[in-house]
CSV table of C-alpha atoms in Angstrom, one decimal:
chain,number,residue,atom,x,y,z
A,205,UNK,CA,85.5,101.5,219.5
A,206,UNK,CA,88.8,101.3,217.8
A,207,UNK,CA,87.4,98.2,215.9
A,208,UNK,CA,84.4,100.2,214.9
A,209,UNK,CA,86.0,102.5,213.1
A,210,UNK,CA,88.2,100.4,211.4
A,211,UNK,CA,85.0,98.3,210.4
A,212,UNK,CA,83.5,101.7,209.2
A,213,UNK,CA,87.1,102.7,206.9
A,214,UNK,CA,87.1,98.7,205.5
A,215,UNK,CA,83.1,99.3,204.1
A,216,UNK,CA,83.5,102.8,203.1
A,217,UNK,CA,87.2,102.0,201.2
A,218,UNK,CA,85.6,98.6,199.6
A,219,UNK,CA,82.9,100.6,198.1
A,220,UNK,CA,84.9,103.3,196.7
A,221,UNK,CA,87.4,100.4,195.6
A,222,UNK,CA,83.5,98.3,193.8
A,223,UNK,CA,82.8,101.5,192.5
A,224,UNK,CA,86.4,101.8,191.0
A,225,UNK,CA,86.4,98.9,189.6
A,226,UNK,CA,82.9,99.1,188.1
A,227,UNK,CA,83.9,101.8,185.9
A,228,UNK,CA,86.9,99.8,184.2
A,229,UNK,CA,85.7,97.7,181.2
A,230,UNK,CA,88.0,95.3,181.8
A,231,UNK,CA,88.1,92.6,184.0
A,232,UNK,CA,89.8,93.7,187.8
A,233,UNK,CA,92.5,92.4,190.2
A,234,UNK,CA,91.1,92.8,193.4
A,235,UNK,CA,93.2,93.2,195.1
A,236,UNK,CA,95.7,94.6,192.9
A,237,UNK,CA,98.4,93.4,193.5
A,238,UNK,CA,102.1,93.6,192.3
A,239,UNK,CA,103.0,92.4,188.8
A,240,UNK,CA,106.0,90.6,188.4
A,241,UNK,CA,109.0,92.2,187.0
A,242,UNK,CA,111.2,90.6,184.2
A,243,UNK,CA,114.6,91.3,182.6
A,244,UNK,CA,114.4,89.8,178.8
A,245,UNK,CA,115.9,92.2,175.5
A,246,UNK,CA,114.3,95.0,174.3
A,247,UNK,CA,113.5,95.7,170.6
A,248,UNK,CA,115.1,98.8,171.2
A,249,UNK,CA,118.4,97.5,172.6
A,250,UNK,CA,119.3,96.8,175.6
A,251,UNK,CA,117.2,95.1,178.6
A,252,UNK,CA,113.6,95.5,179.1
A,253,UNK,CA,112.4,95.7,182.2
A,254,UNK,CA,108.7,96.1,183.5
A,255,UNK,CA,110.1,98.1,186.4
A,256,UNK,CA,111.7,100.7,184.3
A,257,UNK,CA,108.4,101.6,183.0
A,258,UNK,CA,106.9,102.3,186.8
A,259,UNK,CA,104.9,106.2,187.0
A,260,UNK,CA,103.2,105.2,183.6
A,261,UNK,CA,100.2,103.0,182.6
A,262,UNK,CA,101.5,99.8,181.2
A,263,UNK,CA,100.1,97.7,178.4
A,264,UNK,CA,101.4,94.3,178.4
A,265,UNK,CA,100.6,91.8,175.7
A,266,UNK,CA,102.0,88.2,174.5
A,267,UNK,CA,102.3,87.2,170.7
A,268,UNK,CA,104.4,86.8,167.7
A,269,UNK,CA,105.1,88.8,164.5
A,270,UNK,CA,104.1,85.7,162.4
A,271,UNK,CA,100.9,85.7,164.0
A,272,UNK,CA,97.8,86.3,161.1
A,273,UNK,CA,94.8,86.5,163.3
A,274,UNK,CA,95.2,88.0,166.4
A,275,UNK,CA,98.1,89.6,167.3
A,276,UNK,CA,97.6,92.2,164.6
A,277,UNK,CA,94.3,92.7,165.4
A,278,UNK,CA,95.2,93.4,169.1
A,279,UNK,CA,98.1,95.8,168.1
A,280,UNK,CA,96.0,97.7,165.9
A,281,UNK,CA,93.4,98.1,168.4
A,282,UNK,CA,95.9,99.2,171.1
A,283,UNK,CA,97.0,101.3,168.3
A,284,UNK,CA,94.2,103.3,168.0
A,285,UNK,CA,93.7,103.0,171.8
A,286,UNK,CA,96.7,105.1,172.5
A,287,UNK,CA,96.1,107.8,169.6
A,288,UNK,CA,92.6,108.4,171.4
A,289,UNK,CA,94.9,109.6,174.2
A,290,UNK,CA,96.4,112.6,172.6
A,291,UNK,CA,99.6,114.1,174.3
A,292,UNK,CA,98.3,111.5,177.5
A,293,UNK,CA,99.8,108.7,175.7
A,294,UNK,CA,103.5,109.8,176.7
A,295,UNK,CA,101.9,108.1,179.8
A,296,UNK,CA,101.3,104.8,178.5
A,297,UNK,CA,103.8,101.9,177.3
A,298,UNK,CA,102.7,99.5,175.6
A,299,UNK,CA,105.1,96.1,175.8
A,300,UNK,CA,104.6,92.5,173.9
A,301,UNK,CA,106.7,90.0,174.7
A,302,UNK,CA,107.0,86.9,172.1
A,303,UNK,CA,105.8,83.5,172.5
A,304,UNK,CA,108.6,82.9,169.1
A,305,UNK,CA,112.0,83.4,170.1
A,306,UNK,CA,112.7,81.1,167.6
A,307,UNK,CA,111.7,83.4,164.8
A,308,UNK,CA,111.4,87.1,166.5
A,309,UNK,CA,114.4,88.5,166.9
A,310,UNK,CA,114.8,91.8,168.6
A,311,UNK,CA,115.2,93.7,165.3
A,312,UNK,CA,112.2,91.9,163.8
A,313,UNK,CA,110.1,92.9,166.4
A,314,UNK,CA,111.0,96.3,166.3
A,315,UNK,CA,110.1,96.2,162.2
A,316,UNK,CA,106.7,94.7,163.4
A,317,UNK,CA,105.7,96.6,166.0
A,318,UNK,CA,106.2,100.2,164.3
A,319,UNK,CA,104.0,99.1,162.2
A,320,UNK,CA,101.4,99.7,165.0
A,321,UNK,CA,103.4,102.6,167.3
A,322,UNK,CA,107.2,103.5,166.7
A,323,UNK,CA,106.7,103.6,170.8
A,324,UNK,CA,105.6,100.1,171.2
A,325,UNK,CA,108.0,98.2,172.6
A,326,UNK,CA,108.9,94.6,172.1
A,327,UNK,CA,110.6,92.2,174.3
A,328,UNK,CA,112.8,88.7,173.4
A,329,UNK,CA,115.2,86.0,174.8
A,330,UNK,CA,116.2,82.4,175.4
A,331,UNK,CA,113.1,79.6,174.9
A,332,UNK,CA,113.5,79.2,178.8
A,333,UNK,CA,113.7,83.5,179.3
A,334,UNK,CA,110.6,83.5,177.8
A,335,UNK,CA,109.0,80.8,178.9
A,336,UNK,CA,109.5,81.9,182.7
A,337,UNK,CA,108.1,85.2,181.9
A,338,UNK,CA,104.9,83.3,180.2
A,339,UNK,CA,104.9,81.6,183.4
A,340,UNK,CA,104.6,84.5,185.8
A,341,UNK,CA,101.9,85.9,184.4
A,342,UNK,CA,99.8,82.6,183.1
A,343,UNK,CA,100.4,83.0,179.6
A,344,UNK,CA,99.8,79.8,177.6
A,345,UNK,CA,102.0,79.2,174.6
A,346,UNK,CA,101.8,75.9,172.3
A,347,UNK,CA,103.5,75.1,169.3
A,348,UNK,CA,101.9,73.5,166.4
A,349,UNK,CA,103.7,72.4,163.2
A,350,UNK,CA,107.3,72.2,162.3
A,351,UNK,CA,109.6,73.5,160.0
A,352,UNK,CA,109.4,77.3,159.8
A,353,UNK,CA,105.4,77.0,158.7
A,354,UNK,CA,104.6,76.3,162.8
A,355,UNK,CA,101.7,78.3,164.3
A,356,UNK,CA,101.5,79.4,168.2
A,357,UNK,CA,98.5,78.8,170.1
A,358,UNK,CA,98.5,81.4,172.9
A,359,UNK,CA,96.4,83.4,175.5
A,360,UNK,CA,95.6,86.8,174.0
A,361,UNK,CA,95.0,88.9,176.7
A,362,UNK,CA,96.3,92.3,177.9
A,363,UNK,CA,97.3,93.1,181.2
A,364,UNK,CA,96.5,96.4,182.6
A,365,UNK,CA,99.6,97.9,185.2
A,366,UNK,CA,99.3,100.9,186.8
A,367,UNK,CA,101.3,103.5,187.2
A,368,UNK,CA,102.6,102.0,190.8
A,369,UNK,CA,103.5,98.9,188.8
A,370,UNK,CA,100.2,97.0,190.1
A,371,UNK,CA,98.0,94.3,187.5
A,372,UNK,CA,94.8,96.5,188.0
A,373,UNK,CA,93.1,94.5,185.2
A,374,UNK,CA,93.0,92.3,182.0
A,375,UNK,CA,91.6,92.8,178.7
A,376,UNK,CA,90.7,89.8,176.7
A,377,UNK,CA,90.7,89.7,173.0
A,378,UNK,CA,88.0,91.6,171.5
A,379,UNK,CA,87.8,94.4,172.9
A,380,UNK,CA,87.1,97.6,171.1
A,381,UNK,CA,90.0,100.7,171.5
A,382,UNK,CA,87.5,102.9,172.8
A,383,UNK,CA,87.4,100.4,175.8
A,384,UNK,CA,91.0,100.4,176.1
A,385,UNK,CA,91.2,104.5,175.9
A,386,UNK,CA,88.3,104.6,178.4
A,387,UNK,CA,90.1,102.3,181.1
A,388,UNK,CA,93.5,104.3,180.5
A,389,UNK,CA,92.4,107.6,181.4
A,390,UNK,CA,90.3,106.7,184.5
A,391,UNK,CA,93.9,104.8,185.3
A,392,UNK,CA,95.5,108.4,184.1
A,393,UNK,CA,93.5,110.2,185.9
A,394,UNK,CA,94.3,108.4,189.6
């Protein structure tokens, strides 16, 4: 009997959970599970840490401010994303970390990224801080060149955290704002 019902929660709480993730336009953790905190320096001074941002929607991002293609494209569209929000955006941080600690310092990142949201924050450290960041969350990061002309190959996805800190989804390159603003307030709205 007692297995019954539990059989009976586990279908009813994996539907609602389907249906859930159905509605996000991005691509879903399920489960959602934890995503891994970091301490590197903010743009803003100081240390930034993922857990600091935890009862707000989280926006995470990789890339460098030297980057032509997409990493301008993506901040512009997260941009826009969080102006769609209204006054909902005090909910919603977006971070990018740098795949260039060579070249992005945390006063050049700050320049770059308030030219997308003075509230976009930008995080930077050691070759090896970095790099085990990258690492915890898959990102991909090649130099190609030398001198100061060098380009970065890197993943360009966006991770979607929720307000309990949880990776609820991932957003490849692409993707229009109105997706990203759609996605944010049904993670709002939990």
């Amino acid at each position: 009997m007692m297995l019954h019902r539990f059989c009976i929660w586990l279908v009813c709480a994996c539907a609602i959970s389907a249906v859930n993730a159905e509605e996000l336009k991005a691509g879903t953790f399920s489960p959602a599970r934890v995503a891994p905190d970091f301490s590197v320096k903010s743009s803003n001074g100081g240390a930034l840490q993922l857990s600091a941002y935890k009862g707000k929607i989280i926006l995470l991002g990789f890339g460098y401010t030297s980057c032509l293609n997409v990493c301008p494209v993506t901040l512009a569209v997260l941009g826009q994303a969080v102006r769609q929000l209204g006054s909902s955006a005090n909910n919603v941080q977006v971070i990018y970390l740098t795949v260039d600690p060579e070249r992005d310092d945390a006063a050049r990142l700050k320049e770059y990224l308030s030219a997308f949201n003075a509230a976009f924050v930008g995080g930077t450290g050691s070759a090896d801080e970095m790099a085990a960041v990258r690492k915890l969350y898959g990102v991909t990061a090649e130099k190609h060149g030398s001198g100061t002309d060098y380009v970065i190959a890197h993943s360009s996805f966006v991770y979607v955290i929720d307000k309990q800190g949880r990776l609820r989804a991932l957003m490849p390159f692409g993707h229009k704002a109105d997706d990203y603003a759609h996605d944010l307030k049904l993670l709002l709205n939990e």
